[in-house]
XYZ file of C-alpha atoms in Angstrom:
154
model
C 111.570 111.571 149.417
C 108.133 112.488 150.552
C 105.760 114.786 148.278
C 106.769 118.115 150.183
C 110.342 117.410 149.742
C 110.166 116.826 146.003
C 108.263 120.415 145.694
C 110.699 122.061 147.701
C 113.207 121.022 145.561
C 111.606 121.518 141.939
C 110.610 125.221 143.597
C 114.478 125.965 144.423
C 115.835 124.432 140.898
C 113.471 126.645 138.890
C 113.802 129.765 141.328
C 114.481 132.945 139.402
C 116.761 135.797 141.192
C 116.037 139.568 140.705
C 115.020 142.452 142.692
C 111.180 141.482 142.299
C 111.229 137.791 142.096
C 109.544 134.908 143.833
C 110.014 131.110 143.671
C 108.135 129.375 141.166
C 106.643 125.773 141.388
C 106.314 123.580 138.382
C 102.886 122.977 137.529
C 101.232 119.960 136.307
C 98.261 120.267 134.404
C 96.504 116.979 133.274
C 94.992 117.679 129.809
C 92.021 115.509 128.390
C 93.235 113.492 125.326
C 89.961 114.365 123.634
C 90.467 117.964 124.144
C 93.947 117.909 122.518
C 93.766 120.031 119.246
C 97.354 119.406 118.033
C 100.955 118.937 119.376
C 103.709 120.874 118.125
C 107.574 120.345 118.186
C 109.343 122.792 120.028
C 113.022 122.406 120.102
C 113.649 119.781 122.765
C 109.875 120.442 123.798
C 106.478 119.493 122.348
C 103.489 122.130 123.255
C 100.091 120.738 123.516
C 97.419 123.200 122.238
C 94.255 122.417 124.054
C 91.348 124.673 124.859
C 93.112 127.647 123.087
C 96.185 127.401 125.297
C 99.374 126.160 124.748
C 101.139 123.643 127.258
C 104.743 122.785 127.056
C 106.184 119.413 127.991
C 109.921 118.127 127.854
C 109.529 115.383 125.883
C 109.921 114.450 121.851
C 107.213 114.520 119.303
C 107.516 110.829 118.700
C 107.220 109.705 122.185
C 103.939 111.625 122.009
C 103.031 110.099 118.967
C 103.473 106.913 120.406
C 101.522 107.669 123.258
C 98.236 108.570 121.580
C 95.914 106.766 119.589
C 96.673 106.091 115.894
C 92.863 106.372 115.120
C 92.459 109.825 116.378
C 95.904 111.449 116.089
C 98.053 111.418 112.758
C 101.548 112.978 112.079
C 100.823 115.699 109.423
C 103.902 117.142 109.390
C 107.636 116.517 110.907
C 106.798 119.164 113.717
C 102.800 118.371 113.975
C 100.736 115.983 115.235
C 97.043 116.796 114.811
C 93.801 115.480 116.362
C 91.449 114.543 113.520
C 88.300 115.525 115.190
C 89.761 119.274 115.171
C 90.185 119.005 111.460
C 87.812 121.004 109.365
C 89.324 120.721 105.768
C 92.449 120.711 103.701
C 93.703 122.810 101.089
C 95.971 124.070 98.934
C 97.832 127.140 99.429
C 99.320 129.318 96.258
C 102.363 127.356 96.023
C 100.548 123.741 95.921
C 101.317 123.299 99.573
C 98.674 121.449 101.515
C 97.167 123.201 104.606
C 95.111 121.481 107.311
C 92.420 124.208 108.593
C 91.156 123.443 111.919
C 87.750 124.169 113.495
C 88.719 127.213 115.214
C 90.632 128.900 111.846
C 94.074 127.637 112.662
C 96.286 126.712 109.818
C 98.775 123.853 110.086
C 101.206 122.727 107.144
C 100.941 119.317 105.878
C 103.781 117.358 104.269
C 103.248 115.150 101.236
C 103.864 112.112 103.674
C 101.742 113.427 106.323
C 98.863 114.126 103.700
C 99.288 110.309 102.715
C 99.058 109.183 106.117
C 95.896 111.603 106.928
C 94.189 110.715 103.852
C 94.568 107.021 104.678
C 93.018 107.197 107.802
C 90.317 109.422 106.311
C 89.582 107.848 103.318
C 89.610 104.080 103.633
C 88.946 103.529 99.903
C 92.233 105.083 99.615
C 93.724 101.956 101.005
C 91.504 99.832 98.947
C 93.135 100.994 95.662
C 90.387 103.385 94.574
C 91.434 107.241 94.148
C 89.764 110.139 95.951
C 91.018 113.409 96.719
C 90.653 115.445 100.028
C 91.774 118.845 98.572
C 89.376 121.390 99.582
C 87.040 118.835 100.791
C 85.062 119.360 104.096
C 86.246 116.299 106.232
C 83.032 116.741 108.443
C 80.540 116.378 105.686
C 82.690 113.770 104.042
C 82.637 111.536 107.652
C 78.919 112.358 107.850
C 78.375 110.710 104.137
C 80.465 107.744 105.035
C 78.171 107.141 108.056
C 75.254 107.821 106.148
C 76.293 105.669 103.244
C 77.465 102.720 105.740
C 74.000 102.800 107.544
C 72.252 102.554 104.548
C 73.911 99.419 102.982
C 72.398 96.172 104.133
């Protein structure tokens, strides 16, 4: 089917009828992966948070998680996949729940299993059996210390 016919079919399918309505065409936004802050599950859709805007897509969170780089994106909650480059710190709230604080100040819930995945990604010594806590820790400062330590070791 030619592209114009597909576009016309999409416009007809999304048409909203009313006295002041006009046909709406579906938009396709290309989001650079490195600019995605997080992905949130919303019923039958996922919402990509990118540069201060939300973009909806008809897809499951599991499919999105499988398509993203596991070294950069981690599932921190059953409804959230986080870009670890956007993480500023992890804090405990008044009820002892962990909250991921992003660089822009947004707060995302972190489940117990999500915290384990996040800490194993960011703190490789946890995988080696050494205990390290990430609570109330500046993640970027920790990453800088790791790079300095790695560069200074022979």
